[in-house]
Amino acid sequence: RIQGFIVNQVMNFQYTNPDPANPGSQVRNGKALLPKFTAKLQFPDVLTAGDRIVVIVPTDFIFTDYAGSCVNFRWVCDADKLIAGQDCVGPLQRQPVCNNTLQTITFNVNDYPSIPQETLIQFSLGFTNPSRT
């Protein structure tokens, strides 16, 4: 018998990586900093306490600092949904755990009440492209 785990239905994943000098194009150069990288996740199921979201980062991308923290992590909110002067607060209570050895970004869901299905989860990190892209 092989142990398994529950897999969610298909989720929606998108990313943007605009070039600050030319917002109509994306940063593609090797070893280039990706200062505007944003990921968007939406799940067809409710996220409940105990769930985990694990994003596997492609090999050789640098996304952690020397202490192992996520580089420049921040939640991203739609500006038109924020009240003037209000900070963007993400839909999850905690920031993710970034692991450069495993090449993962892990969000541990410990939220109550649960996060409704199709909730948009947007975040930004300060990635650096690998030498070859």
mmCIF file with all atom_site columns, C-alpha atoms in Angstrom:
data_model
loop_
_atom_site.group_PDB
_atom_site.id
_atom_site.type_symbol
_atom_site.label_atom_id
_atom_site.label_alt_id
_atom_site.label_comp_id
_atom_site.label_asym_id
_atom_site.label_entity_id
_atom_site.label_seq_id
_atom_site.pdbx_PDB_ins_code
_atom_site.Cartn_x
_atom_site.Cartn_y
_atom_site.Cartn_z
_atom_site.occupancy
_atom_site.B_iso_or_equiv
_atom_site.pdbx_formal_charge
_atom_site.auth_seq_id
_atom_site.auth_comp_id
_atom_site.auth_asym_id
_atom_site.auth_atom_id
_atom_site.pdbx_PDB_model_num
ATOM 1   C CA . ARG A 1 1   ? 0.000   0.000  0.000   1.00 0.00 ? 1   ARG A CA 1
ATOM 2   C CA . ILE A 1 2   ? 1.275   3.467  -0.879  1.00 0.00 ? 2   ILE A CA 1
ATOM 3   C CA . GLN A 1 3   ? 0.328   6.380  1.367   1.00 0.00 ? 3   GLN A CA 1
ATOM 4   C CA . GLY A 1 4   ? -1.150  9.329  -0.425  1.00 0.00 ? 4   GLY A CA 1
ATOM 5   C CA . PHE A 1 5   ? -2.436  12.784 0.276   1.00 0.00 ? 5   PHE A CA 1
ATOM 6   C CA . ILE A 1 6   ? -5.442  14.857 -0.699  1.00 0.00 ? 6   ILE A CA 1
ATOM 7   C CA . VAL A 1 7   ? -5.024  16.887 -3.875  1.00 0.00 ? 7   VAL A CA 1
ATOM 8   C CA . ASN A 1 8   ? -7.230  19.905 -4.584  1.00 0.00 ? 8   ASN A CA 1
ATOM 9   C CA . GLN A 1 9   ? -9.128  20.393 -7.813  1.00 0.00 ? 9   GLN A CA 1
ATOM 10  C CA . VAL A 1 10  ? -7.362  22.453 -10.477 1.00 0.00 ? 10  VAL A CA 1
ATOM 11  C CA . MET A 1 11  ? -6.395  25.892 -9.240  1.00 0.00 ? 11  MET A CA 1
ATOM 12  C CA . ASN A 1 12  ? -5.810  29.139 -11.081 1.00 0.00 ? 12  ASN A CA 1
ATOM 13  C CA . PHE A 1 13  ? -2.153  30.293 -11.090 1.00 0.00 ? 13  PHE A CA 1
ATOM 14  C CA . GLN A 1 14  ? -0.825  33.347 -12.886 1.00 0.00 ? 14  GLN A CA 1
ATOM 15  C CA . TYR A 1 15  ? 2.242   35.509 -12.557 1.00 0.00 ? 15  TYR A CA 1
ATOM 16  C CA . THR A 1 16  ? 3.423   38.845 -13.855 1.00 0.00 ? 16  THR A CA 1
ATOM 17  C CA . ASN A 1 17  ? 6.992   39.994 -14.126 1.00 0.00 ? 17  ASN A CA 1
ATOM 18  C CA . PRO A 1 18  ? 6.944   43.496 -15.643 1.00 0.00 ? 18  PRO A CA 1
ATOM 19  C CA . ASP A 1 19  ? 10.111  45.383 -16.419 1.00 0.00 ? 19  ASP A CA 1
ATOM 20  C CA . PRO A 1 20  ? 10.001  48.655 -14.387 1.00 0.00 ? 20  PRO A CA 1
ATOM 21  C CA . ALA A 1 21  ? 11.829  50.446 -17.214 1.00 0.00 ? 21  ALA A CA 1
ATOM 22  C CA . ASN A 1 22  ? 9.369   49.139 -19.813 1.00 0.00 ? 22  ASN A CA 1
ATOM 23  C CA . PRO A 1 23  ? 6.092   47.927 -18.185 1.00 0.00 ? 23  PRO A CA 1
ATOM 24  C CA . GLY A 1 24  ? 4.873   46.452 -21.483 1.00 0.00 ? 24  GLY A CA 1
ATOM 25  C CA . SER A 1 25  ? 7.620   43.812 -21.417 1.00 0.00 ? 25  SER A CA 1
ATOM 26  C CA . GLN A 1 26  ? 8.925   41.278 -18.911 1.00 0.00 ? 26  GLN A CA 1
ATOM 27  C CA . VAL A 1 27  ? 12.358  40.954 -17.282 1.00 0.00 ? 27  VAL A CA 1
ATOM 28  C CA . ARG A 1 28  ? 14.112  37.998 -18.922 1.00 0.00 ? 28  ARG A CA 1
ATOM 29  C CA . ASN A 1 29  ? 17.848  38.680 -18.550 1.00 0.00 ? 29  ASN A CA 1
ATOM 30  C CA . GLY A 1 30  ? 20.014  36.247 -16.603 1.00 0.00 ? 30  GLY A CA 1
ATOM 31  C CA . LYS A 1 31  ? 20.904  37.309 -13.043 1.00 0.00 ? 31  LYS A CA 1
ATOM 32  C CA . ALA A 1 32  ? 18.456  40.210 -13.327 1.00 0.00 ? 32  ALA A CA 1
ATOM 33  C CA . LEU A 1 33  ? 16.486  41.302 -10.270 1.00 0.00 ? 33  LEU A CA 1
ATOM 34  C CA . LEU A 1 34  ? 12.723  40.832 -10.692 1.00 0.00 ? 34  LEU A CA 1
ATOM 35  C CA . PRO A 1 35  ? 11.476  43.716 -8.507  1.00 0.00 ? 35  PRO A CA 1
ATOM 36  C CA . LYS A 1 36  ? 7.834   43.599 -9.664  1.00 0.00 ? 36  LYS A CA 1
ATOM 37  C CA . PHE A 1 37  ? 7.273   39.818 -9.731  1.00 0.00 ? 37  PHE A CA 1
ATOM 38  C CA . THR A 1 38  ? 3.732   39.029 -8.566  1.00 0.00 ? 38  THR A CA 1
ATOM 39  C CA . ALA A 1 39  ? 2.002   35.651 -8.249  1.00 0.00 ? 39  ALA A CA 1
ATOM 40  C CA . LYS A 1 40  ? -1.778  35.187 -8.178  1.00 0.00 ? 40  LYS A CA 1
ATOM 41  C CA . LEU A 1 41  ? -3.407  32.044 -6.797  1.00 0.00 ? 41  LEU A CA 1
ATOM 42  C CA . GLN A 1 42  ? -7.076  31.052 -6.609  1.00 0.00 ? 42  GLN A CA 1
ATOM 43  C CA . PHE A 1 43  ? -8.367  27.718 -5.345  1.00 0.00 ? 43  PHE A CA 1
ATOM 44  C CA . PRO A 1 44  ? -11.697 26.108 -6.227  1.00 0.00 ? 44  PRO A CA 1
ATOM 45  C CA . ASP A 1 45  ? -11.990 24.778 -2.666  1.00 0.00 ? 45  ASP A CA 1
ATOM 46  C CA . VAL A 1 46  ? -12.270 26.450 0.728   1.00 0.00 ? 46  VAL A CA 1
ATOM 47  C CA . LEU A 1 47  ? -8.892  26.715 2.510   1.00 0.00 ? 47  LEU A CA 1
ATOM 48  C CA . THR A 1 48  ? -9.146  25.592 6.124   1.00 0.00 ? 48  THR A CA 1
ATOM 49  C CA . ALA A 1 49  ? -6.781  25.464 9.078   1.00 0.00 ? 49  ALA A CA 1
ATOM 50  C CA . GLY A 1 50  ? -4.203  22.739 8.473   1.00 0.00 ? 50  GLY A CA 1
ATOM 51  C CA . ASP A 1 51  ? -4.088  23.191 4.686   1.00 0.00 ? 51  ASP A CA 1
ATOM 52  C CA . ARG A 1 52  ? -0.768  23.995 3.054   1.00 0.00 ? 52  ARG A CA 1
ATOM 53  C CA . ILE A 1 53  ? -0.016  25.776 -0.199  1.00 0.00 ? 53  ILE A CA 1
ATOM 54  C CA . VAL A 1 54  ? 3.390   24.788 -1.575  1.00 0.00 ? 54  VAL A CA 1
ATOM 55  C CA . VAL A 1 55  ? 4.808   26.673 -4.559  1.00 0.00 ? 55  VAL A CA 1
ATOM 56  C CA . ILE A 1 56  ? 7.801   24.954 -6.171  1.00 0.00 ? 56  ILE A CA 1
ATOM 57  C CA . VAL A 1 57  ? 10.280  27.500 -7.471  1.00 0.00 ? 57  VAL A CA 1
ATOM 58  C CA . PRO A 1 58  ? 12.267  26.611 -10.611 1.00 0.00 ? 58  PRO A CA 1
ATOM 59  C CA . THR A 1 59  ? 15.885  25.614 -9.994  1.00 0.00 ? 59  THR A CA 1
ATOM 60  C CA . ASP A 1 60  ? 18.500  28.350 -9.576  1.00 0.00 ? 60  ASP A CA 1
ATOM 61  C CA . PHE A 1 61  ? 16.120  31.229 -8.840  1.00 0.00 ? 61  PHE A CA 1
ATOM 62  C CA . ILE A 1 62  ? 17.288  33.179 -5.781  1.00 0.00 ? 62  ILE A CA 1
ATOM 63  C CA . PHE A 1 63  ? 14.368  34.109 -3.538  1.00 0.00 ? 63  PHE A CA 1
ATOM 64  C CA . THR A 1 64  ? 15.747  33.883 0.016   1.00 0.00 ? 64  THR A CA 1
ATOM 65  C CA . ASP A 1 65  ? 18.237  36.015 1.899   1.00 0.00 ? 65  ASP A CA 1
ATOM 66  C CA . TYR A 1 66  ? 21.205  34.636 3.859   1.00 0.00 ? 66  TYR A CA 1
ATOM 67  C CA . ALA A 1 67  ? 18.974  34.089 6.907   1.00 0.00 ? 67  ALA A CA 1
ATOM 68  C CA . GLY A 1 68  ? 16.522  32.019 4.845   1.00 0.00 ? 68  GLY A CA 1
ATOM 69  C CA . SER A 1 69  ? 13.752  34.620 4.801   1.00 0.00 ? 69  SER A CA 1
ATOM 70  C CA . CYS A 1 70  ? 11.694  35.346 1.700   1.00 0.00 ? 70  CYS A CA 1
ATOM 71  C CA . VAL A 1 71  ? 13.299  38.304 -0.098  1.00 0.00 ? 71  VAL A CA 1
ATOM 72  C CA . ASN A 1 72  ? 11.007  41.349 -0.009  1.00 0.00 ? 72  ASN A CA 1
ATOM 73  C CA . PHE A 1 73  ? 7.814   39.344 0.530   1.00 0.00 ? 73  PHE A CA 1
ATOM 74  C CA . ARG A 1 74  ? 4.660   41.432 0.546   1.00 0.00 ? 74  ARG A CA 1
ATOM 75  C CA . TRP A 1 75  ? 0.975   40.885 0.015   1.00 0.00 ? 75  TRP A CA 1
ATOM 76  C CA . VAL A 1 76  ? -0.435  42.545 -3.108  1.00 0.00 ? 76  VAL A CA 1
ATOM 77  C CA . CYS A 1 77  ? -3.905  44.080 -3.145  1.00 0.00 ? 77  CYS A CA 1
ATOM 78  C CA . ASP A 1 78  ? -5.873  45.717 -5.908  1.00 0.00 ? 78  ASP A CA 1
ATOM 79  C CA . ALA A 1 79  ? -5.367  49.457 -5.386  1.00 0.00 ? 79  ALA A CA 1
ATOM 80  C CA . ASP A 1 80  ? -9.005  50.211 -6.214  1.00 0.00 ? 80  ASP A CA 1
ATOM 81  C CA . LYS A 1 81  ? -10.136 48.012 -3.289  1.00 0.00 ? 81  LYS A CA 1
ATOM 82  C CA . LEU A 1 82  ? -7.983  49.757 -0.666  1.00 0.00 ? 82  LEU A CA 1
ATOM 83  C CA . ILE A 1 83  ? -9.139  52.734 1.361   1.00 0.00 ? 83  ILE A CA 1
ATOM 84  C CA . ALA A 1 84  ? -6.733  55.692 1.086   1.00 0.00 ? 84  ALA A CA 1
ATOM 85  C CA . GLY A 1 85  ? -3.832  55.218 3.505   1.00 0.00 ? 85  GLY A CA 1
ATOM 86  C CA . GLN A 1 86  ? -4.757  51.602 4.237   1.00 0.00 ? 86  GLN A CA 1
ATOM 87  C CA . ASP A 1 87  ? -2.041  48.929 4.091   1.00 0.00 ? 87  ASP A CA 1
ATOM 88  C CA . CYS A 1 88  ? -2.548  45.795 2.053   1.00 0.00 ? 88  CYS A CA 1
ATOM 89  C CA . VAL A 1 89  ? -3.318  42.855 4.330   1.00 0.00 ? 89  VAL A CA 1
ATOM 90  C CA . GLY A 1 90  ? -3.182  39.445 2.692   1.00 0.00 ? 90  GLY A CA 1
ATOM 91  C CA . PRO A 1 91  ? -5.924  36.845 2.971   1.00 0.00 ? 91  PRO A CA 1
ATOM 92  C CA . LEU A 1 92  ? -3.681  34.564 5.071   1.00 0.00 ? 92  LEU A CA 1
ATOM 93  C CA . GLN A 1 93  ? -2.666  35.444 8.615   1.00 0.00 ? 93  GLN A CA 1
ATOM 94  C CA . ARG A 1 94  ? 0.981   34.488 8.190   1.00 0.00 ? 94  ARG A CA 1
ATOM 95  C CA . GLN A 1 95  ? 3.713   35.040 5.664   1.00 0.00 ? 95  GLN A CA 1
ATOM 96  C CA . PRO A 1 96  ? 5.124   31.985 3.909   1.00 0.00 ? 96  PRO A CA 1
ATOM 97  C CA . VAL A 1 97  ? 8.194   29.940 4.744   1.00 0.00 ? 97  VAL A CA 1
ATOM 98  C CA . CYS A 1 98  ? 10.764  30.113 1.934   1.00 0.00 ? 98  CYS A CA 1
ATOM 99  C CA . ASN A 1 99  ? 13.225  27.242 1.580   1.00 0.00 ? 99  ASN A CA 1
ATOM 100 C CA . ASN A 1 100 ? 16.013  27.740 -0.945  1.00 0.00 ? 100 ASN A CA 1
ATOM 101 C CA . THR A 1 101 ? 17.302  24.163 -0.467  1.00 0.00 ? 101 THR A CA 1
ATOM 102 C CA . LEU A 1 102 ? 13.944  22.594 -1.347  1.00 0.00 ? 102 LEU A CA 1
ATOM 103 C CA . GLN A 1 103 ? 13.117  25.473 -3.754  1.00 0.00 ? 103 GLN A CA 1
ATOM 104 C CA . THR A 1 104 ? 9.715   25.953 -2.111  1.00 0.00 ? 104 THR A CA 1
ATOM 105 C CA . ILE A 1 105 ? 7.489   28.712 -0.819  1.00 0.00 ? 105 ILE A CA 1
ATOM 106 C CA . THR A 1 106 ? 5.081   27.240 1.741   1.00 0.00 ? 106 THR A CA 1
ATOM 107 C CA . PHE A 1 107 ? 1.978   28.954 3.086   1.00 0.00 ? 107 PHE A CA 1
ATOM 108 C CA . ASN A 1 108 ? 0.644   27.215 6.201   1.00 0.00 ? 108 ASN A CA 1
ATOM 109 C CA . VAL A 1 109 ? -3.055  27.977 6.484   1.00 0.00 ? 109 VAL A CA 1
ATOM 110 C CA . ASN A 1 110 ? -3.985  28.560 10.124  1.00 0.00 ? 110 ASN A CA 1
ATOM 111 C CA . ASP A 1 111 ? -6.905  30.870 9.533   1.00 0.00 ? 111 ASP A CA 1
ATOM 112 C CA . TYR A 1 112 ? -10.265 30.958 11.215  1.00 0.00 ? 112 TYR A CA 1
ATOM 113 C CA . PRO A 1 113 ? -12.742 31.415 9.740   1.00 0.00 ? 113 PRO A CA 1
ATOM 114 C CA . SER A 1 114 ? -11.776 29.456 6.633   1.00 0.00 ? 114 SER A CA 1
ATOM 115 C CA . ILE A 1 115 ? -10.760 31.244 3.451   1.00 0.00 ? 115 ILE A CA 1
ATOM 116 C CA . PRO A 1 116 ? -13.611 31.099 0.916   1.00 0.00 ? 116 PRO A CA 1
ATOM 117 C CA . GLN A 1 117 ? -13.143 29.349 -2.406  1.00 0.00 ? 117 GLN A CA 1
ATOM 118 C CA . GLU A 1 118 ? -11.870 31.501 -5.284  1.00 0.00 ? 118 GLU A CA 1
ATOM 119 C CA . THR A 1 119 ? -10.299 34.024 -2.876  1.00 0.00 ? 119 THR A CA 1
ATOM 120 C CA . LEU A 1 120 ? -7.534  35.825 -4.754  1.00 0.00 ? 120 LEU A CA 1
ATOM 121 C CA . ILE A 1 121 ? -4.165  35.367 -3.038  1.00 0.00 ? 121 ILE A CA 1
ATOM 122 C CA . GLN A 1 122 ? -1.602  37.794 -4.479  1.00 0.00 ? 122 GLN A CA 1
ATOM 123 C CA . PHE A 1 123 ? 1.967   38.207 -3.308  1.00 0.00 ? 123 PHE A CA 1
ATOM 124 C CA . SER A 1 124 ? 5.236   39.636 -4.471  1.00 0.00 ? 124 SER A CA 1
ATOM 125 C CA . LEU A 1 125 ? 8.808   38.493 -3.890  1.00 0.00 ? 125 LEU A CA 1
ATOM 126 C CA . GLY A 1 126 ? 12.197  39.901 -4.825  1.00 0.00 ? 126 GLY A CA 1
ATOM 127 C CA . PHE A 1 127 ? 13.422  37.121 -7.117  1.00 0.00 ? 127 PHE A CA 1
ATOM 128 C CA . THR A 1 128 ? 16.703  37.113 -8.997  1.00 0.00 ? 128 THR A CA 1
ATOM 129 C CA . ASN A 1 129 ? 16.771  35.280 -12.327 1.00 0.00 ? 129 ASN A CA 1
ATOM 130 C CA . PRO A 1 130 ? 19.253  32.420 -12.706 1.00 0.00 ? 130 PRO A CA 1
ATOM 131 C CA . SER A 1 131 ? 22.247  33.071 -14.978 1.00 0.00 ? 131 SER A CA 1
ATOM 132 C CA . ARG A 1 132 ? 20.484  31.264 -17.832 1.00 0.00 ? 132 ARG A CA 1
ATOM 133 C CA . THR A 1 133 ? 16.775  31.786 -18.406 1.00 0.00 ? 133 THR A CA 1
#
